[in-house]
Coordinates of C-alpha atoms and ligand atoms in Angstrom, one line a residue:
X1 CA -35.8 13.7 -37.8
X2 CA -33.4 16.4 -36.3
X3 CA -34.0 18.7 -34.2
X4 CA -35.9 19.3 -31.4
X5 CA -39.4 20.9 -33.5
X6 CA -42.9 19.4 -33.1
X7 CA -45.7 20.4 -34.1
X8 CA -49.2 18.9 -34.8
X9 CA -52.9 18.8 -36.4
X10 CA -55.4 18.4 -34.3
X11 CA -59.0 17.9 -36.8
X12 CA -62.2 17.2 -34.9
X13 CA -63.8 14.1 -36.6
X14 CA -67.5 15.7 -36.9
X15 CA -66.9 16.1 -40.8
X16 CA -65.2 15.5 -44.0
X17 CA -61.9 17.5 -44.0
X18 CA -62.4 21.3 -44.8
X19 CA -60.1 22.9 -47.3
X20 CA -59.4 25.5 -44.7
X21 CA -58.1 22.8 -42.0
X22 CA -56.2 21.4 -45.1
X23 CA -54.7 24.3 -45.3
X24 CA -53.4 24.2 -41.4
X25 CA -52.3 20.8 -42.0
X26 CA -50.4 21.7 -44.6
X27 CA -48.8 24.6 -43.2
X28 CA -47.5 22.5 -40.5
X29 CA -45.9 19.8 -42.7
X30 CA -44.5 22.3 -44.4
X31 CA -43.4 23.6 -40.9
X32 CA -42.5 20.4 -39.8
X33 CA -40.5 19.9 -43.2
X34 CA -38.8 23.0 -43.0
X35 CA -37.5 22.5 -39.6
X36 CA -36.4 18.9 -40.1
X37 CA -39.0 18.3 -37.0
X38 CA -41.8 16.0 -36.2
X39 CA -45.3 16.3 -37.2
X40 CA -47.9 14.7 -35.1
X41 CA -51.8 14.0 -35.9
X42 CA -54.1 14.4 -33.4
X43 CA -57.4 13.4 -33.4
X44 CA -59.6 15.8 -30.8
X45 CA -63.1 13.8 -30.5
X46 CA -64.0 14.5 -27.3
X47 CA -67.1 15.6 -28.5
X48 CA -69.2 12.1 -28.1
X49 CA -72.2 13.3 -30.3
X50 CA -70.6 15.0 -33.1
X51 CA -67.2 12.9 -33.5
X52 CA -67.3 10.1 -35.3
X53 CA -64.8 7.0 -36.7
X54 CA -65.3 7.2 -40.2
X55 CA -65.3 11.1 -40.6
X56 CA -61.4 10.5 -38.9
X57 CA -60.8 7.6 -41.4
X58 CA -61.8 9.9 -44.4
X59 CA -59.7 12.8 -42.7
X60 CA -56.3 10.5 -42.8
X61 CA -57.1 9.5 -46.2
X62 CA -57.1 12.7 -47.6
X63 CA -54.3 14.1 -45.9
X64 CA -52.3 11.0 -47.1
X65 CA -54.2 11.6 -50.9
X66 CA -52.8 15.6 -50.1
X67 CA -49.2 14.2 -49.1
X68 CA -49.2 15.5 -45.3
X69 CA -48.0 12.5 -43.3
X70 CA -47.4 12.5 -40.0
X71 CA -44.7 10.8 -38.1
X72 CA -46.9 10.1 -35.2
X73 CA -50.5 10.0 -34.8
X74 CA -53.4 7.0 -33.9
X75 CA -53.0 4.9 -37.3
X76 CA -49.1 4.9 -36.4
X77 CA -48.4 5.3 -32.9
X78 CA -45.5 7.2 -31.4
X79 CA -43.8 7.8 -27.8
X80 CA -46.6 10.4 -26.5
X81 CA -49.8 8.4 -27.3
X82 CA -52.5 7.7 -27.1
X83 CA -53.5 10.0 -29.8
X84 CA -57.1 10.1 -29.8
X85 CA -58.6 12.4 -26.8
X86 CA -60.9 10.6 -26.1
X87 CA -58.5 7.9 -25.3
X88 CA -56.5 10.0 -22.8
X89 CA -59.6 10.9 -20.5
X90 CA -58.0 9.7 -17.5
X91 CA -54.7 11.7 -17.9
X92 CA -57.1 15.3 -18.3
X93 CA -58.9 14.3 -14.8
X94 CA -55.6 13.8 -13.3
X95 CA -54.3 17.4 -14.4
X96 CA -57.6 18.4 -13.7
X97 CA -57.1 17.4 -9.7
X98 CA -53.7 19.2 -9.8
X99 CA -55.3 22.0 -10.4
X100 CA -57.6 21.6 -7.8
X101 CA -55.4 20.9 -4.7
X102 CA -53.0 23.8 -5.7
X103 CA -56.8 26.0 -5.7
X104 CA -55.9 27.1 -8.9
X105 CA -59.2 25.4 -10.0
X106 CA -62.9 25.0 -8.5
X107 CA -65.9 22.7 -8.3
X108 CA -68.8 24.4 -9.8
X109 CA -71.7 23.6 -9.4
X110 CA -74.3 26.2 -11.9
X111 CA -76.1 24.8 -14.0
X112 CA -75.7 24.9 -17.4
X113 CA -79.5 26.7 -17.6
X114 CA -78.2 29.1 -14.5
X115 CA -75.6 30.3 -16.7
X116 CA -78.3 30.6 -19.3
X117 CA -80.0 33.1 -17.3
X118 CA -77.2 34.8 -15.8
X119 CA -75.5 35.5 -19.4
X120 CA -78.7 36.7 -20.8
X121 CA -78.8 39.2 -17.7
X122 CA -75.6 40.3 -18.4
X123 CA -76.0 41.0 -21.8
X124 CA -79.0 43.3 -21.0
X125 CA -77.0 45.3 -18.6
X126 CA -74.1 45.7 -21.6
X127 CA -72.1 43.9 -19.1
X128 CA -69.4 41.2 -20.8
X129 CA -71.4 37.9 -20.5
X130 CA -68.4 36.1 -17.9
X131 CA -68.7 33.7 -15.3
X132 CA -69.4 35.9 -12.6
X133 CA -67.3 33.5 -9.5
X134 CA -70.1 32.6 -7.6
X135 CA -68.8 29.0 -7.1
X136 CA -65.2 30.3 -6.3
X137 CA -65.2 31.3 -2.3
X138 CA -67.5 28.2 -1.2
X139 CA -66.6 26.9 1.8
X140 CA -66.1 23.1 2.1
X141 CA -69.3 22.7 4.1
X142 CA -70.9 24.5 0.7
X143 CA -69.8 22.1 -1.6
X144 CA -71.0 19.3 0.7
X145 CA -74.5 20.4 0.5
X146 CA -74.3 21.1 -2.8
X147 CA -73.4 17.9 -3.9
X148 CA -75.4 16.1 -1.1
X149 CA -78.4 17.8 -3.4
X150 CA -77.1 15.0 -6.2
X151 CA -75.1 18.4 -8.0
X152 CA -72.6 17.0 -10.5
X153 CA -69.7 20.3 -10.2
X154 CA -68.1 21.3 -13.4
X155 CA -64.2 22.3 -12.8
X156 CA -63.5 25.9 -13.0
X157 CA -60.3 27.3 -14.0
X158 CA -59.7 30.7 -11.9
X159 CA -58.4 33.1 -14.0
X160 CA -56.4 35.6 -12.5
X161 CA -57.1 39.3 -14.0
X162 CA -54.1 40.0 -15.9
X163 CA -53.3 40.8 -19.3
X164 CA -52.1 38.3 -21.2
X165 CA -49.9 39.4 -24.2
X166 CA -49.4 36.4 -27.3
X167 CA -46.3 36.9 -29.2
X168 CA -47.6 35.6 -32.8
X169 CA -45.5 34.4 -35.3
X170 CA -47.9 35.8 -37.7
X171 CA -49.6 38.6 -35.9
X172 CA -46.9 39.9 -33.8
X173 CA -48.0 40.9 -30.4
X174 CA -51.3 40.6 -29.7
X175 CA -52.5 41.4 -25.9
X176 CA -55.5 40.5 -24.1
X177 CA -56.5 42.6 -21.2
X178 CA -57.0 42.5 -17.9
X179 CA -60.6 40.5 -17.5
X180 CA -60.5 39.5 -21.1
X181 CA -61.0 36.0 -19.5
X182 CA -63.4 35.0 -16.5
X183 CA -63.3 31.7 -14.6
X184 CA -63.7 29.3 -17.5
X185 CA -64.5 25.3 -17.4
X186 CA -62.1 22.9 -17.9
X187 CA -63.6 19.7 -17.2
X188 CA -67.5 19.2 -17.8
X189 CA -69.5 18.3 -15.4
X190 CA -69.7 14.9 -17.3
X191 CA -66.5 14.6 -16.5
X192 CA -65.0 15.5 -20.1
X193 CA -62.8 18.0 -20.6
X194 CA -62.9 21.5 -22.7
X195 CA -61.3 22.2 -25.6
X196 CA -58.8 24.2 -24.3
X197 CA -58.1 22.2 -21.2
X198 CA -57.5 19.1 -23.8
X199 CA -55.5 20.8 -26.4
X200 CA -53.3 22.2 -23.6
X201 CA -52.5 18.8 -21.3
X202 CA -52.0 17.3 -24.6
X203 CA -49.6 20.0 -26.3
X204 CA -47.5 19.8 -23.0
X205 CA -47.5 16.1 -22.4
X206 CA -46.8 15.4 -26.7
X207 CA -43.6 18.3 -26.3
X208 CA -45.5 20.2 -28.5
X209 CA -42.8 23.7 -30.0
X210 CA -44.8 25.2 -32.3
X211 CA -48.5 25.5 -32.7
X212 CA -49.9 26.4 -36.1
X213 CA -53.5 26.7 -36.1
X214 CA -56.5 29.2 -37.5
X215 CA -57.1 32.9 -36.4
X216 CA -60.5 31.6 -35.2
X217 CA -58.4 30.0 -31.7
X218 CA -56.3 33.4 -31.1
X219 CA -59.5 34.4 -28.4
X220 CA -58.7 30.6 -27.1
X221 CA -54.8 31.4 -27.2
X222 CA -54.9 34.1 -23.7
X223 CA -57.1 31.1 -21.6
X224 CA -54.4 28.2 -23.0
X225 CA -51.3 30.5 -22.0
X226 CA -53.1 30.5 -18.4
X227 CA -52.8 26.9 -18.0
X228 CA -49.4 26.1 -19.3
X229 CA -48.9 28.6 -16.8
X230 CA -50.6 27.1 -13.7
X231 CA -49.1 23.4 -14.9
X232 CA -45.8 24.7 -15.1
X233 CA -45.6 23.6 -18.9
X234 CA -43.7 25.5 -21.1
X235 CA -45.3 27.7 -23.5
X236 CA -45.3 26.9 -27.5
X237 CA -44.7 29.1 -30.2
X238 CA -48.0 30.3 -32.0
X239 CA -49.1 31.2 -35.3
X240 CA -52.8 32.3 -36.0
X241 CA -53.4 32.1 -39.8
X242 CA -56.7 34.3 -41.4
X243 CA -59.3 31.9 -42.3
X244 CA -60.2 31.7 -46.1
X245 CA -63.0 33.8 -47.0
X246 CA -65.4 33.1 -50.1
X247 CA -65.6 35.7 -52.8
X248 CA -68.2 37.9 -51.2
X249 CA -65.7 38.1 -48.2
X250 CA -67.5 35.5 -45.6
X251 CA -65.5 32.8 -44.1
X252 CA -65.9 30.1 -46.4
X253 CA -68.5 27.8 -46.5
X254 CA -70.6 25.6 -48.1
X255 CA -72.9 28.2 -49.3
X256 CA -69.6 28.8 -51.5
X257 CA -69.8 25.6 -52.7
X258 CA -67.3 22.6 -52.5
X259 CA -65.4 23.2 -48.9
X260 CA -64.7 19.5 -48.4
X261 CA -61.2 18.2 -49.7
X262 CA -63.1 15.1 -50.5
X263 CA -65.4 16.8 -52.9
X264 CA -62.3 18.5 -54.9
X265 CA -60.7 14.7 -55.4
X266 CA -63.9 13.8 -56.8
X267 CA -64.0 16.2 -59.3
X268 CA -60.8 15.5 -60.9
X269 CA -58.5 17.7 -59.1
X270 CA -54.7 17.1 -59.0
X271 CA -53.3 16.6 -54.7
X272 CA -50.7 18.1 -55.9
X273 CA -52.7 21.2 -57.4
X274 CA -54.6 21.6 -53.6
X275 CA -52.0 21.2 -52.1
X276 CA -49.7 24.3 -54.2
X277 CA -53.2 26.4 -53.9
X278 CA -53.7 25.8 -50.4
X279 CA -50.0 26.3 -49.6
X280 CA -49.6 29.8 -51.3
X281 CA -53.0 31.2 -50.4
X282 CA -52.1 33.9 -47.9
X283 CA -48.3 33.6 -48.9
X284 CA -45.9 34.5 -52.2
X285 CA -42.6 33.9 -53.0
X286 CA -41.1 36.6 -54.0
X287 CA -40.0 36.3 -57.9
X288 CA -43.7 35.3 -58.5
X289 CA -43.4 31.5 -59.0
X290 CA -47.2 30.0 -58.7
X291 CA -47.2 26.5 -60.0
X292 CA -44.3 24.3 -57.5
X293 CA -44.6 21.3 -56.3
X294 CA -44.4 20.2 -52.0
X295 CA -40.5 20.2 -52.4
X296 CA -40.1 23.6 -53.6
X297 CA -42.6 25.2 -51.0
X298 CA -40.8 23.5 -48.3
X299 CA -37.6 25.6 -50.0
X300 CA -39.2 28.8 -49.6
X301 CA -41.8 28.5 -47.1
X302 CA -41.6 30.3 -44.0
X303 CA -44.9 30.8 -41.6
X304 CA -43.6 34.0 -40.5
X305 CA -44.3 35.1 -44.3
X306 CA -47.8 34.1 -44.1
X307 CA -49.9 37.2 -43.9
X308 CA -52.1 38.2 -41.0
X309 CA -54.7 39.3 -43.7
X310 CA -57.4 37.0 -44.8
X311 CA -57.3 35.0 -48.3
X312 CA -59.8 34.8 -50.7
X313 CA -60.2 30.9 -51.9
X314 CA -60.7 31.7 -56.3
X315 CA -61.9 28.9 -58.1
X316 CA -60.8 30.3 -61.2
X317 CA -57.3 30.5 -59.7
X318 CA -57.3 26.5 -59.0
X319 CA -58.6 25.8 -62.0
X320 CA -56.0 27.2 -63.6
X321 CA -53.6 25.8 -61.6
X322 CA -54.9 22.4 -62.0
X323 CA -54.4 22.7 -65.8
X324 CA -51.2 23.6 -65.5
X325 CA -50.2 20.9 -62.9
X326 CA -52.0 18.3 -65.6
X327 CA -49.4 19.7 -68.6
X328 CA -46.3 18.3 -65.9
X329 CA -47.4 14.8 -66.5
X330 CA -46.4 12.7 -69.1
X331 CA -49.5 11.7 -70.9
X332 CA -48.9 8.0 -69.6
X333 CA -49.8 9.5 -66.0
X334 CA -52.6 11.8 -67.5
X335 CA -54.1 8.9 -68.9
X336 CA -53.7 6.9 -65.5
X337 CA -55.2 9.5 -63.3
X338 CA -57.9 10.1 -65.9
X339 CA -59.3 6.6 -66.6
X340 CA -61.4 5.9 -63.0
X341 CA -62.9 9.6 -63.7
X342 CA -64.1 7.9 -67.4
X343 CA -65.2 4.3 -66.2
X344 CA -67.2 6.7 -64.1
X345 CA -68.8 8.6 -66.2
X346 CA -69.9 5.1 -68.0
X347 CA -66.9 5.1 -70.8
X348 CA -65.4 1.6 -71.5
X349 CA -61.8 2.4 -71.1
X350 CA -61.1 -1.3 -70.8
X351 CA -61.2 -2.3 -74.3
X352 CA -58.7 0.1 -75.4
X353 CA -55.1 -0.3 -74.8
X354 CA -52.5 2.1 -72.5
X355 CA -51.2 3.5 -75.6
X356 CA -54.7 4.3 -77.3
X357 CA -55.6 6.2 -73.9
X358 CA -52.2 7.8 -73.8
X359 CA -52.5 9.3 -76.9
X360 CA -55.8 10.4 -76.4
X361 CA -55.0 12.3 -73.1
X362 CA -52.5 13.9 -75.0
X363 CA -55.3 15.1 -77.4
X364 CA -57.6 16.4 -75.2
X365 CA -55.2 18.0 -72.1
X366 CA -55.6 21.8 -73.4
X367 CA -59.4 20.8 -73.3
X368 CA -59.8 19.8 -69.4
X369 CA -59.2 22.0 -66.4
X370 CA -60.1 18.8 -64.0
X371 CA -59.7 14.6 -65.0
X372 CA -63.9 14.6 -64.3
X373 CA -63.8 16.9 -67.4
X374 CA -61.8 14.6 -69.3
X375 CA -64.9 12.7 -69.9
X376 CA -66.7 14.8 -72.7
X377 CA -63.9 15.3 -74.7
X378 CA -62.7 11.3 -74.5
X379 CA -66.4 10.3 -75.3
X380 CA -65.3 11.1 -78.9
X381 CA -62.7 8.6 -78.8
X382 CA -64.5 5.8 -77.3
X383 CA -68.1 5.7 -78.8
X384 CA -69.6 7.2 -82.0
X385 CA -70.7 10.8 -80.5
X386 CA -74.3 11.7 -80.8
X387 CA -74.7 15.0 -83.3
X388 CA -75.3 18.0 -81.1
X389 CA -77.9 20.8 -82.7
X390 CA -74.6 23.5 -83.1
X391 CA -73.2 20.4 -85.3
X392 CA -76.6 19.7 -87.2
X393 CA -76.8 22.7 -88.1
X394 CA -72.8 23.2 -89.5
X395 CA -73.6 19.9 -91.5
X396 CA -77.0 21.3 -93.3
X397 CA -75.5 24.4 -94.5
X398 CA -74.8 24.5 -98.2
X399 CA -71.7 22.4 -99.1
X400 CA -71.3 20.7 -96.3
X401 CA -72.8 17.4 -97.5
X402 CA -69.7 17.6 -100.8
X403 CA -67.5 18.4 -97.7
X404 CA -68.0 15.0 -95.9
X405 CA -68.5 13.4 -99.6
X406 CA -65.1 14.8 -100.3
X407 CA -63.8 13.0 -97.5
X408 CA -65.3 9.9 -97.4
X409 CA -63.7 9.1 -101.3
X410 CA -60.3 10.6 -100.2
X411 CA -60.2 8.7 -96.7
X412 CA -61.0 5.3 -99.2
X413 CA -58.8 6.5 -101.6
X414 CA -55.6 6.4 -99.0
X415 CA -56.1 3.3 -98.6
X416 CA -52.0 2.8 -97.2
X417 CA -52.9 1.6 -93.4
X418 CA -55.9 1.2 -91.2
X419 CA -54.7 5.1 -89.7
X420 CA -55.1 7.6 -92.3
X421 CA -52.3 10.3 -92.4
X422 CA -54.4 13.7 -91.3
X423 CA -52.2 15.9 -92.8
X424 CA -52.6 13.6 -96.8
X425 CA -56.5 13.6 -96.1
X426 CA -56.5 17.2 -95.6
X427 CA -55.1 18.2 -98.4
X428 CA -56.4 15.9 -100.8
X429 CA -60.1 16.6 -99.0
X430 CA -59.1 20.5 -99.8
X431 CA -57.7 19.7 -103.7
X432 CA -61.2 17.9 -104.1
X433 CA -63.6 20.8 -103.0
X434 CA -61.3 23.8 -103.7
X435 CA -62.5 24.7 -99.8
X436 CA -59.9 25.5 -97.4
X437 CA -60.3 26.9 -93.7
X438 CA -63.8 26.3 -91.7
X439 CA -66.0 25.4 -94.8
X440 CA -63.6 22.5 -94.8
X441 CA -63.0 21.9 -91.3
X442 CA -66.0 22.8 -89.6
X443 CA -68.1 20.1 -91.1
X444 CA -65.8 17.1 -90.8
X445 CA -65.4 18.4 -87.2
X446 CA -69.0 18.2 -86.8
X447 CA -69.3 14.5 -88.3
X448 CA -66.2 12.8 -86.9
X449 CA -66.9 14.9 -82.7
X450 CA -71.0 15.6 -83.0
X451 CA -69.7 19.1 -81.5
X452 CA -68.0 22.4 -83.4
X453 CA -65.8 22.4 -80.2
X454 CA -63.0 20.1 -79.1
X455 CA -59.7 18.6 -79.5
X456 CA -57.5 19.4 -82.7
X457 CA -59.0 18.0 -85.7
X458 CA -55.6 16.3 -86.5
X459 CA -55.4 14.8 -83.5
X460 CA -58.9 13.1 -83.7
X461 CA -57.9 12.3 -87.2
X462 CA -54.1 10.6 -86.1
X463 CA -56.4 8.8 -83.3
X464 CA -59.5 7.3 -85.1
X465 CA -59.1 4.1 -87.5
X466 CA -59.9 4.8 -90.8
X467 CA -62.9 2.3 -90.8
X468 CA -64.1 4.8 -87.9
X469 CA -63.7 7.6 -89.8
X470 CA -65.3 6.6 -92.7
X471 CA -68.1 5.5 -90.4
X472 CA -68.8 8.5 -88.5
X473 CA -68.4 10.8 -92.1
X474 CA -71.4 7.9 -93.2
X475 CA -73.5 8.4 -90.3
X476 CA -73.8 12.0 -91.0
X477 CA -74.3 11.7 -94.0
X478 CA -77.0 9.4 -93.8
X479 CA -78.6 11.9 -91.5
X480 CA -78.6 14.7 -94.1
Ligands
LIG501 N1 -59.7 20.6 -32.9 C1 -59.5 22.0 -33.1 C2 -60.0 22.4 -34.5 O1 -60.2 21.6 -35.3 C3 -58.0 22.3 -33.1 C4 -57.6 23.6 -32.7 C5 -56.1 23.7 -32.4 O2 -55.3 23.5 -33.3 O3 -55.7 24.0 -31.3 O4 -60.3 23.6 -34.7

């Protein structure tokens, strides 16, 4: 890696990863990627109740399934480490005493239910519901007694009144003033540290240049700037993106429906389709281009050309880009990605061979948006279809049973190979009945697929044996 740029994630494990921190991730690999720098992953689980190990183990996986890798981070190591917060406790209670011999931070000792009361007070008076520094002038004798009464303090940051202006690299200038911030914790009276105390030791300490995160931390961004300040840490770069917003224009959620990257893999969606949806939401390249893959955003991205505004996440839209990052693979890979989706919707994939698959994913691509819908249309190919009621009735209407007669002579008739040529059949099946068009097609469709919808009739033609074939055009027969 080059130059001097690092950035980093930084998920909290308390869930599978959200498609709107994939999209933070991914703008800072893109970032990172763009700036020849160095991307770190860090994990920030110092909530104990809600964090947990295999929530963080899910959340590499599908940043690796996405293709965001990190050069540093707690599966890898690196020089700033550890990488876990709640493996660098020690180092935030030692920043936390700096503070507090320079004064620039307190004990204090209100209780959390205090506070409670206080804030409620506040808010009845209209008054802005912040700390109102009663722990900050105690004496020394004060805090004796206090904690002689068995008083665990929390540590205060003082916050000087000031206004605090953040130059964003999406937003511009954004100023926060004077009083914006009270006196705000920074290490619990647990002994853990806050958010924003952690994110800030650790961005220091890990030489952190950029940071790239959601609109949702720009309130956090005036009370961080405060403490690089008092530590004498330089400050980063920062970049507040919108958050994605569901169609009726409410921050995303599950109420939406799928939110978890997790849940998109499982229904057959392309990495490299999330990836190109996530990327651009909120951003174009000028000319248009919507399908590109990682290599061509890193080309033309630029988080400065990420707008301020929010994005709307449109399933249609991914849909449609999934389809067309399916049509860049060769139907090989189609077929690859496709078959766990199959064995897992109960089809026996294992008793055909790669090239019987291959051909079949060529068949049915225009047919699928996602590899888990891959499954209805392949069911033709490997097991006899059941007869839907659409098809029933296409195969009772007048003619249709000299139709599939029609067929069932001709496909015996051209005998040549066990694969019938579609194309002979056709046209012999069409000299037989003197029918062309959908009186022809619509009921050997119906026999050989159980649906009138699906792949091109020559294709399941060119695909099925002729034993097959003649089977199926039996079966419905028989059912007549
Ligand atoms: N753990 C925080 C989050 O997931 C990170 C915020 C930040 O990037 O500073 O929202």
């Amino acid at each position: 890696m080059g130059s001097d740029i690092r950035l980093r994630f930084a998920p909290s494990p308390t869930g599978w990863l959200h498609v709107g921190n994939a999209r933070t991730a991914i703008y800072n690999w893109l970032q990172a990627q763009r700036e020849d720098g160095v991307l770190i992953l860090r994990i920030e689980d110092t909530d104990r109740v809600r964090s947990r190990r295999d929530f963080e183990q899910a959340i590499l996986e599908d940043l690796t399934w996405l293709g965001v890798h990190w050069q540093e981070g707690p599966d890898r190591g690196g020089s700033s480490g550890p990488y876990r917060q709640s493996e660098r406790e020690k180092i935030y209670l030692e920043y936390a005493q700096r503070l507090l011999s320079t004064g620039k931070a307190y004990p204090c000792y209100c209780t959390d239910e205090d506070l409670a009361v206080r804030r409620a007070e506040a808010r009845a008076l209209r008054r802005p519901p912040r700390y109102d520094g009663r722990c900050r002038g105690l004496s020394a004798a004060q805090r004796r007694k206090l904690e002689a009464q068995g008083i665990r303090p929390s540590i205060r940051f003082r916050a000087d009144e000031e206004v605090i202006t953040v130059t964003d690299q999406i937003r511009g200038m954004v100023s926060f003033p004077s009083g914006f911030v009270g006196d705000f914790v920074i290490i619990r009276s647990d002994g853990l540290p806050t958010y924003n105390f952690a994110a800030v030791v650790d961005d220091a300490l890990m030489g952190i240049t950029d940071v790239i995160r959601g609109e949702d931390h720009l309130s956090n961004t005036p009370r961080q700037i405060m403490l690089y300040r008092a530590m004498g840490f330089p400050v980063p770069r920062f970049a507040h993106h919108a958050l994605l917003l569901g169609p009726d224009g409410h921050r995303l959620s599950k109420r939406h429906g799928a939110t978890a990257v997790r849940l998109y893999r499982e229904e057959g969606f392309l990495p490299q389709t999330l990836f190109n949806y996530l990327a651009l939401l909120g951003w174009a390249i000028e000319g248009g281009a919507e399908v590109m893959d990682p290599a061509e955003l890193v080309r033309h991205f630029d988080i400065k050309k990420v707008r301020a505004g929010s994005a709307v996440f449109d399933m249609d839209k991914l849909l449609w880009l999934n389809s067309q990052h399916m049509h860049f693979l060769s139907p090989e890979e189609l077929a690859h990605h496709m078959q766990p989706f199959l064995e897992k919707a109960g089809l026996d994939t294992g008793s055909v061979d790669v090239s019987y698959l291959t051909a079949m994913a060529g068949a049915i691509r225009d047919n699928i948006q996602t590899l888990s819908q891959a499954a209805v249309p392949s069911a033709i190919f490997l097991k006899t279809p059941d007869l839907d009621e659409e098809a029933i009735k296409v195969l009772t209407l007048p003619g249709a049973r000299e139709v599939l007669q029609a067929f069932r002579q001709e496909a015996e008739r051209l005998c040549a190979s066990s694969r019938l040529d579609p194309a002979a059949l056709i046209s012999a099946a069409m000299s037989r009945t003197g029918l062309k068009g959908k009186q022809l097609f619509m009921p050997l469709r119906a026999a050989l697929t159980g649906s009138i919808r699906g792949p091109e009739l020559q294709a399941v033609l060119g695909l099925l044996t002729r034993e097959e074939i003649i089977r199926r055009l039996e079966r419905a027969l028989a059912s007549l």
